[in-house]
CSV table of C-alpha atoms in Angstrom, one decimal:
chain,number,residue,atom,x,y,z
A,1,MET,CA,118.3,168.6,76.8
A,2,ALA,CA,117.4,165.2,75.8
A,3,ASP,CA,119.2,162.5,76.6
A,4,VAL,CA,121.5,161.6,73.5
A,5,THR,CA,121.7,157.4,73.2
A,6,HIS,CA,125.0,156.6,72.1
A,7,TRP,CA,125.0,153.2,70.5
A,8,THR,CA,127.9,150.5,70.8
A,9,PRO,CA,128.9,147.4,67.8
A,10,ARG,CA,128.9,144.2,70.0
A,11,SER,CA,128.7,140.3,69.0
A,12,ALA,CA,126.5,138.7,68.1
A,13,TRP,CA,127.6,135.6,70.5
A,14,ALA,CA,128.6,138.3,73.2
A,15,GLY,CA,127.4,137.1,76.8
A,16,ILE,CA,126.9,133.9,74.9
A,17,ALA,CA,129.7,131.9,74.6
A,18,GLY,CA,133.9,133.0,74.0
A,19,PRO,CA,136.7,131.4,74.7
A,20,GLY,CA,137.3,128.3,76.9
A,21,HIS,CA,137.4,125.4,76.9
A,22,ILE,CA,134.3,123.0,77.8
A,23,GLY,CA,132.6,119.7,78.2
A,24,ALA,CA,135.4,116.2,78.7
A,25,SER,CA,139.2,116.4,78.6
A,26,GLY,CA,141.2,116.9,75.3
A,27,GLU,CA,139.7,119.5,71.7
A,28,GLY,CA,138.0,116.7,69.6
A,29,VAL,CA,136.5,120.0,68.5
A,30,THR,CA,137.4,123.7,68.1
A,31,VAL,CA,134.6,126.8,67.7
A,32,THR,CA,135.8,129.6,66.5
A,33,LEU,CA,134.3,132.5,67.2
A,34,LEU,CA,133.9,135.5,64.0
A,35,ASP,CA,133.7,138.3,63.9
A,36,GLY,CA,134.2,141.1,62.1
A,37,TYR,CA,133.5,141.2,58.4
A,38,GLY,CA,130.7,142.7,56.0
A,39,LEU,CA,128.2,140.1,54.7
A,40,ALA,CA,125.2,140.7,52.2
A,41,SER,CA,122.6,138.6,50.4
A,42,LEU,CA,122.5,139.0,47.0
A,43,ILE,CA,119.2,138.8,44.5
A,44,ALA,CA,119.6,139.5,41.1
A,45,ALA,CA,117.1,141.5,39.8
A,46,PRO,CA,114.8,140.1,36.6
A,47,GLY,CA,117.5,140.2,33.3
A,48,GLN,CA,120.6,141.8,35.5
A,49,ALA,CA,122.4,138.0,36.1
A,50,GLU,CA,124.4,138.1,34.1
A,51,ALA,CA,125.3,141.8,34.4
A,52,LEU,CA,125.5,141.6,38.1
A,53,SER,CA,128.1,138.2,37.4
A,54,ARG,CA,130.1,140.1,35.4
A,55,ARG,CA,130.1,143.9,37.9
A,56,VAL,CA,131.3,141.5,40.9
A,57,GLU,CA,134.1,139.0,39.1
A,58,GLU,CA,135.8,142.5,37.5
A,59,ARG,CA,135.2,144.1,41.5
A,60,PHE,CA,135.7,141.5,43.1
A,61,GLY,CA,137.5,138.8,41.1
A,62,LEU,CA,134.6,136.8,41.3
A,63,ALA,CA,132.8,134.5,39.6
A,64,LEU,CA,129.5,134.0,41.1
A,65,PRO,CA,128.6,130.2,41.3
A,66,PRO,CA,125.8,128.8,40.1
A,67,THR,CA,125.2,125.8,42.7
A,68,PRO,CA,124.9,126.0,46.1
A,69,ARG,CA,128.8,126.7,46.2
A,70,LEU,CA,131.4,128.9,48.0
A,71,VAL,CA,133.9,130.5,46.0
A,72,SER,CA,136.9,133.0,47.7
A,73,CYS,CA,139.3,135.7,46.0
A,74,ALA,CA,141.8,137.9,48.1
A,75,GLY,CA,139.0,138.2,51.1
A,76,TYR,CA,135.5,137.5,49.9
A,77,ASP,CA,133.5,135.5,48.7
A,78,ALA,CA,130.6,134.2,47.1
A,79,ILE,CA,128.2,131.3,48.8
A,80,GLY,CA,125.5,130.3,46.5
A,81,THR,CA,122.4,131.0,48.4
A,82,GLY,CA,119.7,129.5,46.0
A,83,PRO,CA,119.4,130.5,41.5
A,84,GLY,CA,119.9,134.3,41.5
A,85,GLN,CA,121.2,134.7,45.0
A,86,TRP,CA,124.3,135.5,46.5
A,87,LEU,CA,125.5,135.7,50.2
A,88,LEU,CA,128.9,138.1,50.1
A,89,ARG,CA,131.1,138.2,52.8
A,90,THR,CA,134.7,141.0,52.1
A,91,ALA,CA,136.1,141.1,55.5
A,92,SER,CA,135.7,144.0,57.0
A,93,ARG,CA,131.9,145.6,57.2
A,94,GLN,CA,133.1,149.8,56.0
A,95,GLU,CA,133.0,147.6,53.5
A,96,ILE,CA,129.5,147.5,53.0
A,97,PRO,CA,127.8,150.9,51.7
A,98,ALA,CA,129.9,151.2,48.8
A,99,LEU,CA,129.1,147.6,47.8
A,100,ILE,CA,125.6,148.0,48.0
A,101,ALA,CA,125.9,151.3,46.1
A,102,GLU,CA,128.3,149.7,43.5
A,103,LEU,CA,125.2,147.0,42.8
A,104,ALA,CA,122.3,148.0,43.5
A,105,PRO,CA,121.5,148.4,39.7
A,106,HIS,CA,121.6,144.2,39.6
A,107,ALA,CA,120.4,142.8,42.9
A,108,ALA,CA,118.8,143.1,46.1
A,109,ILE,CA,121.3,144.0,48.4
A,110,ALA,CA,121.1,144.2,52.0
A,111,ASP,CA,123.7,144.4,54.9
A,112,GLN,CA,123.7,141.4,56.5
A,113,SER,CA,126.4,142.6,59.1
A,114,ASP,CA,125.3,142.4,62.3
A,115,GLY,CA,122.8,140.0,61.3
A,116,ARG,CA,123.5,137.1,61.7
A,117,ALA,CA,126.0,134.1,64.0
A,118,ALA,CA,129.6,133.1,62.5
A,119,LEU,CA,131.8,130.7,63.8
A,120,ARG,CA,134.7,127.9,62.4
A,121,LEU,CA,134.7,124.3,63.1
A,122,SER,CA,136.6,122.0,63.3
A,123,GLY,CA,138.7,119.4,64.2
A,124,PRO,CA,138.7,115.0,65.0
A,125,HIS,CA,135.6,114.2,66.3
A,126,LEU,CA,133.8,117.7,64.2
A,127,ARG,CA,131.8,114.7,62.3
A,128,GLU,CA,131.0,112.7,64.6
A,129,THR,CA,129.5,116.3,66.5
A,130,LEU,CA,128.4,117.7,63.6
A,131,ALA,CA,126.0,114.4,62.8
A,132,LYS,CA,123.9,114.4,66.7
A,133,GLY,CA,121.8,117.6,65.0
A,134,VAL,CA,122.8,118.0,61.3
A,135,MET,CA,120.8,116.0,59.1
A,136,LEU,CA,122.7,116.3,55.6
A,137,ASP,CA,126.2,113.7,55.0
A,138,LEU,CA,128.8,115.8,55.8
A,139,HIS,CA,131.3,112.3,54.7
A,140,PRO,CA,134.0,113.8,52.1
A,141,ALA,CA,132.6,111.8,49.6
A,142,ALA,CA,129.6,113.0,50.0
A,143,PHE,CA,130.1,116.1,51.1
A,144,ALA,CA,133.5,117.6,48.9
A,145,VAL,CA,135.9,120.9,50.1
A,146,GLY,CA,133.8,124.3,49.2
A,147,ASP,CA,130.3,122.3,48.7
A,148,ALA,CA,127.2,124.8,51.2
A,149,ALA,CA,123.8,124.5,51.8
A,150,ALA,CA,121.1,125.4,54.3
A,151,THR,CA,120.3,122.9,56.7
A,152,SER,CA,118.4,123.0,60.1
A,153,VAL,CA,119.6,122.1,63.5
A,154,ALA,CA,118.0,121.9,66.1
A,155,HIS,CA,115.2,123.0,64.2
A,156,ILE,CA,117.0,126.2,63.6
A,157,GLY,CA,117.4,127.1,60.2
A,158,VAL,CA,121.6,127.1,59.6
A,159,GLN,CA,124.0,127.7,56.4
A,160,LEU,CA,126.8,125.9,56.2
A,161,TRP,CA,129.5,125.3,53.5
A,162,ARG,CA,133.4,122.9,54.0
A,163,LEU,CA,136.5,124.7,53.8
A,164,PRO,CA,140.4,123.0,53.1
A,165,ASP,CA,141.3,120.3,56.2
A,166,GLY,CA,143.2,122.3,58.4
A,167,ALA,CA,146.2,120.4,60.7
A,168,GLU,CA,142.9,120.3,63.3
A,169,GLY,CA,140.7,117.6,61.0
A,170,PRO,CA,137.4,118.5,58.1
A,171,VAL,CA,137.3,122.0,58.4
A,172,PHE,CA,133.3,124.4,58.3
A,173,GLU,CA,132.1,127.5,58.5
A,174,MET,CA,128.3,127.6,60.1
A,175,MET,CA,125.8,130.8,60.5
A,176,VAL,CA,122.5,131.5,62.1
A,177,ALA,CA,120.3,134.3,62.6
A,178,ARG,CA,121.5,136.5,65.2
A,179,SER,CA,117.8,136.1,67.1
A,180,TYR,CA,118.4,132.1,67.3
A,181,ALA,CA,122.2,132.3,68.4
A,182,VAL,CA,121.6,131.4,71.8
A,183,SER,CA,119.3,128.3,71.1
A,184,PHE,CA,122.5,127.4,68.8
A,185,TRP,CA,125.0,127.4,71.4
A,186,SER,CA,123.0,125.6,73.5
A,187,TRP,CA,122.6,122.2,70.9
A,188,LEU,CA,126.4,123.1,69.7
A,189,SER,CA,128.3,123.5,73.3
A,190,GLY,CA,125.7,120.5,74.9
A,191,SER,CA,126.6,117.8,71.2
A,192,ALA,CA,131.0,118.8,71.8
A,193,ALA,CA,131.1,118.9,75.3
A,194,GLU,CA,131.5,114.6,74.4
A,195,PHE,CA,134.1,114.9,73.2
A,196,GLY,CA,136.2,118.2,74.5
A,197,CYS,CA,135.5,122.0,72.7
A,198,ARG,CA,137.5,124.5,72.8
A,199,ILE,CA,137.2,128.2,72.5
A,200,ARG,CA,138.2,130.5,70.8
A,201,ASP,CA,137.6,134.4,69.8
A,202,GLY,CA,138.7,135.3,65.5
A,203,ARG,CA,137.4,137.6,63.0
A,204,GLY,CA,136.2,137.3,59.6
């Protein structure tokens, strides 16, 4: 009888990061490890940008942003990543196959759910931590709630966006290619350790 391989899904952060505390005492930075969400990349087909935008708005209540912005509605997020290009995030990856079938007539769409590692970052010392590697001005006057950007951190390409401030201070989310998760975590954990960093589980 032939051997049968059974694949078990694993978090992008499995074996890399887990709940706990690193660095100095206190909680200057809080890292929430995001998992379980669905993610698809959208690139509008030639001449189909308006039709794609209409279909996404009808189906999800989202107006695809024409600039690098995050828009959210009822458990769905759309992040502008370039001219005619977006990331569409859903609460569950089980939604992605139907999403691909529905939007394929208007866009090149690909499931990215297992290809990215995502984090939510917050805390009173978050901007000081990010300033050690993020090559952007993240001051509130320069980077408003909902703004998104593609940049590099420690020579690793990342996408980030700003969420509304919380009780712990500013809140950002970041995504990195899963293959770079170890290198990115090495930079982030080292940068946050100075201020004390709490790590917790979460779901996208």
